XYZ file of C-alpha atoms in Angstrom:
633
model
C 0.000 0.000 0.000
C 2.951 2.305 0.624
C 3.729 2.599 -3.080
C 0.073 3.244 -3.977
C -0.165 6.010 -1.383
C 3.114 7.581 -2.396
C 1.990 7.652 -6.028
C -1.267 9.335 -5.028
C 0.319 12.122 -2.998
C 0.271 15.503 -4.729
C 3.020 18.125 -4.559
C 0.704 20.725 -3.032
C -0.202 18.478 -0.072
C 1.872 19.629 2.900
C 3.716 17.286 5.222
C 1.351 18.199 8.073
C -1.696 17.431 5.957
C -0.255 14.190 4.648
C 0.703 13.014 8.140
C -2.827 13.648 9.382
C -4.206 11.569 6.505
C -1.712 8.760 7.058
C -2.574 8.650 10.761
C -6.218 8.049 9.930
C -5.331 5.661 7.101
C -3.139 3.554 9.381
C -5.937 3.445 11.965
C -8.818 2.557 9.640
C -7.356 0.736 6.630
C -6.664 -2.581 8.406
C -10.411 -2.983 8.946
C -11.122 -2.206 5.295
C -8.420 -4.663 4.214
C -9.790 -7.424 6.461
C -13.331 -6.948 5.154
C -12.206 -6.826 1.546
C -10.234 -10.036 1.847
C -13.078 -11.732 3.703
C -15.477 -10.937 0.857
C -13.182 -11.468 -2.120
C -10.614 -13.937 -0.804
C -6.851 -13.691 -0.734
C -5.500 -13.382 -4.277
C -3.235 -11.233 -6.414
C -6.328 -9.608 -7.919
C -7.677 -8.719 -4.461
C -4.309 -7.139 -3.605
C -4.302 -5.125 -6.834
C -7.813 -3.849 -6.173
C -6.912 -2.953 -2.580
C -3.850 -1.006 -3.694
C -5.927 0.853 -6.275
C -8.565 1.559 -3.607
C -5.920 2.954 -1.244
C -4.759 5.361 -3.927
C -8.366 6.293 -4.652
C -8.968 7.148 -0.984
C -5.838 9.299 -0.848
C -6.837 11.188 -3.983
C -10.374 11.753 -2.726
C -9.127 13.070 0.617
C -6.807 15.519 -1.157
C -9.798 16.706 -3.237
C -11.845 17.307 -0.079
C -12.574 21.032 0.476
C -11.116 22.598 3.615
C -14.534 23.348 5.260
C -15.429 19.660 4.950
C -12.120 18.626 6.505
C -13.054 20.921 9.382
C -16.417 19.172 9.643
C -14.577 15.831 9.680
C -12.627 16.941 12.762
C -15.731 18.350 14.427
C -17.735 15.152 14.017
C -14.847 12.883 14.945
C -14.749 14.840 18.216
C -18.546 14.481 18.625
C -19.523 11.172 16.993
C -22.973 11.308 18.642
C -23.942 14.554 16.890
C -27.041 12.952 15.355
C -28.391 11.900 18.784
C -29.323 15.401 19.999
C -32.892 16.212 21.014
C -32.519 19.246 18.753
C -32.174 17.080 15.652
C -35.099 17.213 13.246
C -35.152 15.761 9.750
C -37.180 16.687 6.716
C -37.547 14.954 3.363
C -38.704 16.432 0.029
C -38.713 15.905 -3.689
C -36.858 18.950 -5.021
C -39.155 19.604 -7.975
C -42.376 19.012 -6.081
C -41.418 21.020 -3.019
C -39.429 23.876 -4.486
C -39.179 23.587 -8.275
C -35.404 23.240 -8.388
C -32.278 23.520 -6.243
C -32.431 27.318 -6.216
C -35.982 27.005 -4.946
C -34.748 24.860 -2.056
C -32.150 27.527 -1.198
C -34.949 30.102 -1.097
C -36.817 27.980 1.458
C -33.910 27.736 3.913
C -35.393 30.500 6.147
C -38.559 28.413 6.556
C -36.536 25.278 7.253
C -34.719 27.167 10.013
C -38.056 28.444 11.369
C -39.248 24.847 11.599
C -36.012 23.837 13.348
C -34.720 21.469 10.671
C -31.179 20.165 11.127
C -31.236 17.458 8.428
C -32.665 17.708 4.923
C -33.087 14.666 2.702
C -33.442 15.538 -0.964
C -35.078 12.630 -2.714
C -33.161 11.180 -5.697
C -32.062 14.094 -7.824
C -29.412 12.507 -10.005
C -29.591 12.227 -13.754
C -32.125 9.534 -14.677
C -34.204 8.564 -17.723
C -37.180 10.865 -18.067
C -39.739 8.109 -18.573
C -38.153 5.214 -16.660
C -36.705 6.750 -13.508
C -38.625 5.038 -10.659
C -38.861 8.446 -9.027
C -35.127 8.970 -9.467
C -34.041 5.549 -8.209
C -32.822 4.507 -11.662
C -29.598 6.511 -11.801
C -27.887 7.264 -15.115
C -25.064 9.244 -13.479
C -24.144 9.705 -9.831
C -22.056 12.745 -10.790
C -24.735 14.740 -12.574
C -27.941 16.326 -11.292
C -31.188 16.022 -13.210
C -30.929 19.099 -15.481
C -34.501 20.077 -14.663
C -33.409 20.587 -11.035
C -30.026 22.243 -11.556
C -26.463 21.039 -11.740
C -23.767 19.622 -9.481
C -22.301 23.069 -8.789
C -25.689 24.245 -7.513
C -26.027 21.160 -5.346
C -22.589 21.798 -3.873
C -23.482 25.440 -3.188
C -26.747 24.350 -1.573
C -24.890 21.880 0.656
C -22.566 24.689 1.752
C -25.440 27.041 2.569
C -27.372 24.350 4.413
C -24.283 23.519 6.478
C -23.822 27.204 7.344
C -27.414 27.165 8.634
C -26.906 24.049 10.751
C -28.619 21.662 8.321
C -26.978 18.420 7.176
C -27.612 17.414 3.564
C -28.868 13.862 2.973
C -29.049 12.143 -0.416
C -29.731 8.614 -1.591
C -26.845 6.326 -2.478
C -28.558 3.919 -4.847
C -25.883 1.272 -4.885
C -27.757 -1.973 -5.588
C -28.489 -1.082 -9.199
C -28.115 1.499 -11.942
C -30.390 2.628 -14.723
C -30.101 0.681 -17.957
C -28.982 4.036 -19.426
C -25.950 4.398 -17.154
C -22.643 4.477 -19.061
C -21.667 1.144 -17.495
C -24.946 -0.426 -18.633
C -24.588 0.908 -22.158
C -21.101 -0.557 -22.410
C -22.369 -3.870 -21.051
C -25.126 -3.833 -23.657
C -22.510 -3.231 -26.326
C -20.815 -6.453 -25.267
C -17.762 -5.017 -23.477
C -16.682 -7.854 -21.197
C -15.345 -5.541 -18.475
C -18.741 -3.902 -18.055
C -20.798 -7.034 -18.607
C -19.056 -8.149 -15.415
C -20.500 -5.114 -13.614
C -23.952 -6.755 -13.875
C -25.515 -10.209 -13.567
C -25.721 -11.154 -17.240
C -26.484 -14.691 -18.435
C -26.587 -16.071 -21.995
C -29.851 -17.996 -21.485
C -32.475 -18.905 -18.856
C -30.509 -21.719 -17.184
C -29.027 -19.724 -14.291
C -31.922 -17.247 -13.963
C -34.305 -20.187 -13.529
C -31.997 -21.659 -10.879
C -31.831 -18.396 -8.919
C -35.582 -17.769 -9.164
C -36.387 -21.019 -7.374
C -35.490 -19.267 -4.096
C -35.705 -15.512 -4.884
C -38.986 -13.697 -4.294
C -40.719 -11.306 -6.677
C -40.465 -7.687 -5.526
C -42.496 -5.829 -8.163
C -44.762 -8.454 -9.733
C -46.775 -5.744 -11.481
C -43.632 -4.761 -13.384
C -42.218 -8.168 -14.302
C -42.287 -11.755 -13.014
C -39.244 -13.062 -11.182
C -35.933 -11.238 -10.840
C -34.594 -11.329 -14.405
C -35.553 -9.515 -17.587
C -34.475 -10.045 -21.209
C -31.466 -7.902 -22.011
C -32.318 -5.597 -24.916
C -30.774 -6.046 -28.315
C -27.235 -4.757 -28.673
C -26.819 -1.241 -30.133
C -26.199 -2.693 -33.612
C -29.546 -4.521 -33.483
C -28.124 -7.994 -32.917
C -30.451 -10.286 -30.997
C -28.520 -11.381 -27.924
C -30.892 -13.673 -26.025
C -29.188 -12.601 -22.807
C -30.906 -12.128 -19.455
C -29.978 -9.614 -16.757
C -30.829 -9.386 -13.058
C -33.383 -6.665 -12.274
C -34.725 -7.017 -8.734
C -37.000 -4.006 -8.999
C -37.984 -2.493 -12.361
C -36.986 -3.788 -15.775
C -34.824 -0.689 -16.306
C -32.903 -1.057 -12.996
C -30.025 -3.496 -13.454
C -28.465 -5.012 -10.338
C -24.730 -4.483 -9.836
C -22.518 -7.541 -9.419
C -20.637 -6.962 -6.166
C -18.916 -10.326 -6.417
C -16.691 -8.400 -8.857
C -14.338 -6.283 -6.670
C -14.021 -3.715 -9.443
C -17.686 -2.869 -8.856
C -17.017 -2.120 -5.189
C -14.154 0.173 -6.122
C -16.190 1.920 -8.825
C -19.090 2.576 -6.454
C -16.708 3.707 -3.713
C -15.529 6.345 -6.177
C -19.106 7.550 -6.706
C -19.694 7.613 -2.942
C -16.554 9.650 -2.254
C -17.455 12.082 -5.021
C -20.786 12.799 -3.298
C -19.114 13.106 0.095
C -16.849 15.818 -1.325
C -19.852 17.724 -2.631
C -20.922 18.306 0.979
C -23.297 15.394 1.617
C -23.421 14.496 5.343
C -25.666 11.416 5.296
C -26.008 8.770 2.596
C -29.250 6.825 2.574
C -28.127 3.335 1.614
C -30.894 2.155 -0.665
C -32.057 -1.465 -0.807
C -29.223 -2.690 1.427
C -30.671 -6.191 1.772
C -30.274 -7.043 -1.922
C -26.661 -6.245 -2.775
C -25.215 -9.780 -2.529
C -26.465 -12.820 -4.481
C -25.876 -16.495 -3.765
C -27.503 -19.397 -5.569
C -29.941 -21.362 -3.438
C -30.799 -18.467 -1.106
C -33.343 -15.651 -1.095
C -30.451 -13.305 -2.000
C -31.503 -10.954 0.776
C -29.586 -9.918 3.900
C -26.718 -12.304 3.232
C -23.609 -11.998 5.372
C -21.588 -10.514 2.526
C -24.084 -7.652 2.223
C -23.167 -6.579 5.746
C -19.449 -6.967 5.080
C -19.686 -4.787 1.975
C -21.536 -1.993 3.789
C -18.950 -2.153 6.553
C -16.221 -1.864 3.906
C -17.883 1.233 2.435
C -18.116 2.582 6.014
C -14.391 1.978 6.524
C -13.569 3.772 3.266
C -15.484 6.830 4.447
C -13.734 6.773 7.817
C -10.476 7.274 5.930
C -11.454 9.843 3.299
C -14.582 11.616 4.635
C -15.279 10.715 8.290
C -17.984 13.361 8.731
C -20.325 11.280 6.562
C -22.587 8.607 8.047
C -24.870 5.948 6.589
C -28.615 5.493 6.985
C -29.915 2.028 6.155
C -33.123 1.322 4.314
C -34.006 -2.299 5.030
C -37.680 -3.189 4.733
C -37.223 -6.741 5.979
C -38.135 -8.864 8.996
C -37.654 -6.833 12.189
C -34.872 -9.173 13.336
C -32.970 -8.389 10.122
C -33.437 -4.602 10.225
C -31.354 -4.260 13.373
C -28.521 -6.347 11.904
C -27.563 -3.433 9.633
C -27.184 -0.976 12.514
C -23.824 -0.411 14.197
C -21.173 2.318 14.321
C -19.150 0.231 11.835
C -22.034 -0.323 9.404
C -25.021 2.034 9.262
C -25.019 4.472 12.170
C -28.678 5.356 11.712
C -31.566 3.398 10.262
C -35.168 3.839 9.295
C -37.507 2.294 11.850
C -40.144 0.695 9.572
C -41.619 -1.477 12.310
C -42.492 1.471 14.536
C -43.981 3.335 11.580
C -46.188 0.403 10.584
C -47.312 -0.233 14.156
C -48.275 3.396 14.718
C -50.758 2.991 11.865
C -51.806 -0.412 13.173
C -52.543 1.155 16.566
C -54.670 3.922 15.056
C -56.718 1.456 13.002
C -57.283 -1.057 15.811
C -57.332 1.459 18.703
C -55.068 -1.125 20.350
C -51.480 -0.235 21.238
C -50.251 -3.672 22.313
C -48.244 -4.551 19.190
C -46.496 -1.169 19.302
C -45.913 -1.507 23.044
C -44.437 -4.961 22.489
C -42.109 -3.615 19.779
C -40.890 -0.807 22.032
C -40.122 -3.333 24.741
C -38.338 -5.864 22.518
C -37.110 -4.225 19.340
C -36.243 -0.627 20.184
C -32.812 -1.123 21.769
C -29.808 -0.417 19.534
C -26.028 -0.586 19.938
C -24.364 2.467 21.518
C -23.436 5.109 18.979
C -26.429 4.437 16.739
C -29.988 5.730 16.449
C -33.302 5.088 14.801
C -34.720 7.446 12.203
C -38.341 7.491 13.282
C -41.006 8.527 10.810
C -44.787 8.510 10.437
C -44.627 7.874 6.716
C -42.128 8.132 3.890
C -42.177 8.855 0.159
C -42.880 5.162 -0.272
C -45.654 2.807 0.741
C -46.556 1.306 4.122
C -45.894 -2.423 4.398
C -47.065 -4.343 7.457
C -43.606 -5.483 8.559
C -44.459 -6.839 12.010
C -43.316 -10.371 12.782
C -46.078 -12.984 12.695
C -44.647 -14.635 15.808
C -44.963 -11.347 17.716
C -48.584 -10.982 16.642
C -49.380 -14.597 17.532
C -48.396 -13.957 21.149
C -51.262 -11.462 21.285
C -53.709 -13.851 19.615
C -53.425 -12.118 16.230
C -53.153 -14.060 12.972
C -50.612 -12.134 10.893
C -52.055 -12.952 7.466
C -55.636 -12.091 8.414
C -54.539 -8.978 10.276
C -52.640 -7.641 7.270
C -55.740 -8.184 5.138
C -57.749 -6.176 7.671
C -55.206 -3.337 7.723
C -55.085 -3.205 3.936
C -58.872 -3.045 3.760
C -59.061 -0.442 6.540
C -56.540 1.937 5.021
C -58.112 1.933 1.553
C -61.602 2.565 2.977
C -62.898 -0.944 2.316
C -63.725 -1.581 5.962
C -66.906 -0.269 7.642
C -66.226 2.825 9.716
C -62.749 3.480 8.319
C -61.476 7.053 8.620
C -58.600 6.420 6.176
C -58.355 7.351 2.519
C -55.315 5.423 1.338
C -54.615 3.834 -2.039
C -53.408 0.244 -2.577
C -49.915 -0.280 -3.975
C -48.771 -3.534 -5.594
C -52.051 -5.263 -4.752
C -51.437 -8.938 -5.532
C -54.667 -10.973 -5.360
C -52.729 -14.211 -5.927
C -50.640 -13.850 -2.762
C -52.817 -11.472 -0.769
C -49.885 -9.077 -0.551
C -50.570 -5.366 -0.660
C -49.074 -2.136 0.632
C -50.651 1.228 1.339
C -49.942 4.674 -0.095
C -51.245 7.980 1.230
C -50.259 11.164 3.026
C -50.381 11.285 6.806
C -53.447 13.524 6.885
C -55.375 11.416 4.377
C -54.577 8.179 6.218
C -55.381 9.707 9.615
C -58.870 10.919 8.697
C -58.384 14.598 7.785
C -59.348 14.022 4.149
C -62.486 12.155 5.249
C -63.465 14.966 7.607
C -63.214 12.672 10.628
C -63.297 14.752 13.829
C -60.276 12.879 15.194
C -58.155 13.344 12.066
C -55.983 16.267 13.175
C -55.425 14.764 16.611
C -54.316 11.464 15.049
C -51.758 13.338 12.926
C -50.343 14.958 16.069
C -50.487 11.723 18.062
C -48.510 9.855 15.415
C -45.867 12.584 15.296
C -45.657 12.765 19.095
C -44.514 9.128 19.116
C -41.694 9.639 16.593
C -40.624 12.771 18.498
C -40.447 11.089 21.890
C -39.248 7.496 21.408
C -35.634 8.485 20.748
C -33.434 8.805 17.725
C -33.867 11.241 14.881
C -37.443 12.206 13.902
C -38.120 12.666 10.191
C -40.987 14.690 8.679
C -42.193 14.429 5.114
C -42.386 18.182 4.543
C -45.908 19.303 3.818
C -47.278 16.916 6.422
C -46.685 19.628 9.049
C -49.559 21.520 7.398
C -51.716 18.448 6.821
C -51.248 18.015 3.053
C -53.733 15.613 1.455
C -53.452 12.922 -1.209
C -52.750 14.134 -4.753
C -54.900 12.104 -7.135
C -53.550 14.092 -10.085
C -50.872 11.411 -10.482
C -53.474 9.395 -12.418
C -53.534 12.030 -15.166
C -49.803 11.790 -15.901
C -48.690 8.743 -17.921
C -45.275 8.880 -16.215
C -46.834 8.349 -12.762
C -50.246 6.772 -13.375
C -48.909 3.235 -13.007
C -47.396 3.841 -9.558
C -49.918 4.684 -6.843
C -47.172 5.863 -4.482
C -47.286 9.202 -6.291
C -50.544 9.862 -4.453
C -48.451 10.586 -1.342
C -45.834 12.660 -3.174
C -47.895 15.811 -3.726
C -46.712 19.116 -5.116
C -45.942 21.928 -2.672
C -49.267 22.577 -0.896
C -49.132 26.383 -1.121
C -52.704 26.764 0.110
C -51.997 24.727 3.249
C -48.812 26.656 4.005
C -50.741 29.924 3.567
C -53.162 28.708 6.259
C -50.545 27.485 8.737
C -51.037 30.413 11.120
C -54.857 30.230 10.980
C -56.120 28.105 13.910
C -59.539 27.825 12.274
C -58.112 25.555 9.549
C -56.904 21.974 9.637
C -53.535 23.185 8.344
C -53.290 25.710 11.176
C -54.259 23.186 13.823
C -51.726 20.629 12.596
C -48.955 23.217 12.288
C -49.544 24.781 15.696
C -49.783 21.411 17.414
C -46.659 20.067 15.768
C -44.659 23.246 16.394
C -45.528 22.970 20.076
C -44.352 19.356 20.204
C -41.119 20.327 18.442
C -40.466 23.258 20.763
C -41.003 21.079 23.844
C -38.767 18.332 22.462
C -35.915 20.790 21.909
C -36.267 21.932 25.523
C -36.400 18.387 26.942
C -32.903 16.843 27.120
C -34.307 13.502 28.272
C -35.609 13.026 24.704
C -32.074 12.908 23.275
C -30.379 9.624 22.452
C -32.063 6.287 21.957
C -32.472 4.932 25.506
C -36.056 3.915 26.258
C -37.491 2.086 29.280
C -40.862 0.383 28.706
C -43.790 1.257 30.964
C -46.868 -0.958 31.255
C -49.868 1.349 31.562
C -52.146 -1.693 32.157
C -54.464 -0.457 29.403
C -54.440 -1.826 25.810
C -55.422 1.593 24.435
C -52.351 3.292 25.896
C -48.767 3.159 24.634
C -46.296 4.207 27.338
C -42.539 4.422 27.856
C -39.958 6.312 29.878
C -37.023 8.382 28.643
C -34.303 8.682 31.313
C -31.964 11.652 31.690
C -30.630 14.268 34.101
C -31.490 17.802 35.128
C -29.069 20.737 34.973
C -27.620 19.743 38.353
C -26.887 16.203 37.200
C -29.686 14.602 39.205
C -31.533 11.740 37.484
C -34.893 12.470 35.881
C -37.118 10.709 33.439
C -39.947 11.693 31.156
C -42.963 9.399 31.119
C -44.686 9.453 27.726
C -48.242 8.145 27.358
C -50.245 8.111 24.099
C -53.925 7.210 23.817
C -54.585 5.523 20.451
C -58.327 5.128 21.060
C -61.286 7.358 20.238
C -62.251 7.750 23.899
C -60.586 9.167 27.039
C -58.490 6.687 29.021
C -56.911 6.705 32.479
C -53.703 5.286 33.881
C -54.768 3.876 37.239
C -53.193 5.420 40.396
C -51.927 1.987 41.441
C -50.019 1.688 38.161
C -48.287 4.989 38.986
C -47.681 4.170 42.658
C -43.960 3.576 42.127
C -43.492 7.161 40.962
C -43.264 10.391 42.980
C -46.497 12.045 44.003
C -46.196 14.921 41.557
C -44.916 15.270 38.007
C -44.190 18.206 35.745
C -46.316 18.221 32.602
C -43.742 19.377 30.073
C -46.370 19.859 27.357
C -48.606 22.177 29.391
C -46.129 23.553 31.918
C -48.296 22.568 34.868
C -47.966 20.009 37.648
C -50.009 16.817 37.931
C -50.754 14.684 40.961
C -50.068 11.076 40.067
C -51.938 9.824 43.122
C -55.168 10.645 41.326
C -54.267 8.662 38.226
C -53.453 10.103 34.829
C -56.315 10.965 32.456
C -55.406 10.972 28.753
C -57.919 12.399 26.261
C -58.911 10.610 23.066
C -55.923 10.650 20.677
C -54.109 12.589 23.393
C -50.540 12.611 24.674
C -48.884 13.217 28.044
C -45.185 13.907 28.585
C -44.482 14.021 32.331
C -41.111 14.705 33.970
C -40.534 12.979 37.279
C -37.543 13.000 39.607
C -37.057 9.486 41.024
């Protein structure tokens, strides 16, 4: 490695700078080397790729702008920066929320008003106009969609966000590329080097063998996991097949080829040097394939993510990973560690919030908080009410069975409830990937439409606030889909656009709801009620240090309609405190019995109202209401 590093050093790099890099390299590279060899085996080729990777890391670090090197030092000194109770995330589609990147810059004052410290811009890279999967079919990781701006504008936006205390988050779509990516085009042309970047087979023999154990992800798009490779550019019929887990135009990368790892590491480091602070690692479960398995969450997938993590520790240590793993709850947590993905979406909590609102029963959510909330030190959940995507009912059947719930039947109920096919439903969701053959279905819809605001249900606004109170108080980093803070509704206009009509998830990706934002200070409107209620919750969270971090202690409220937990901390004098959080998911007032509270002090501070409550009289919680009480044990 010494020769590779020496060759990469530039004349303008000072001895002091180079020594600081080498110190970090010597500390972190052994882990990267171990992981690389474990995945690819010990061979002369592995050693060549490692040497090339070392030089790549040195070059990328020398390209890194000085302000970002300063951020590296700052975050190395405070590796828990994302655990603060002042952290608040937001997610938007650039075009739909602000028109373009300059429009996002113009909205920074509002983002600061809201208290945002983390902004996720949905996929904004160059992608085919008609076959983009909402930007998840990337044609170039180094170019912005021209309709949104260019890479220089994105870099300038990252700088301005950072100056305003907001970390930029983008997607790192590293399982697949668009079939229009330069690598894909060269593979299509028959270049062997780039054919080996993808899973290409000359006939159906191997695809049929893999598909015996691999599940269909998007059956509405194509059966199985392989699609016919198009004719070569000269029109020759090839008869080849290529792996496409998701859409036909998204071709899976072949990570068993170490050159692919190195190529994608180069794309990752490029984005890091543009000022990105968090990379959302898309579809992490699918990146490694092995015949005879489901090709999901294999051990090598974890090793590869850890290797990418190690590369960043050397060349851009301010950057962290966020995992997106919509898999069994036991598998989600396997991606979370300081050496893999430091933060992760919490899909189970999201799904069970909606389950609780539909059933008016909080037991499944309470069970998940007791069993599945804990994470390794130095990591955190990203808690959210809903995302740009659909809602899948990801609870474990064995967990449900303990409560006398049949998982299959319960998912059918939830699907019916949230698309208004169940008597008395308040929800106005839309089915996504409804598969009558398997009974599988997911749900699309904005928070307000799913919670009853669109239907005019009197509890709709309170359900929106209740759902957000849970993501704000259970620990980790809360994430808002911007527009939901003013109660935006479903956008059925997606049906009128051929580019979106076939994907019902666009119903919950509305355009900037200007009318709702204009009403946000009017308490007579739904938008005003949602905004005022959420702003109050956010203000209280920022002033409540117990809500930092991820530590949560379960609390049994002895009432199936109540979800309760404790968040421990300390006051300004270092004395232990805790905040007891209680949420009522039912349509009627509930009470925590005095005997249930008998182990607590007589009085508690109500941090939401500022008053004091006597716990010896029990704790009343209004319908769809929330209590946050500070007690001093």
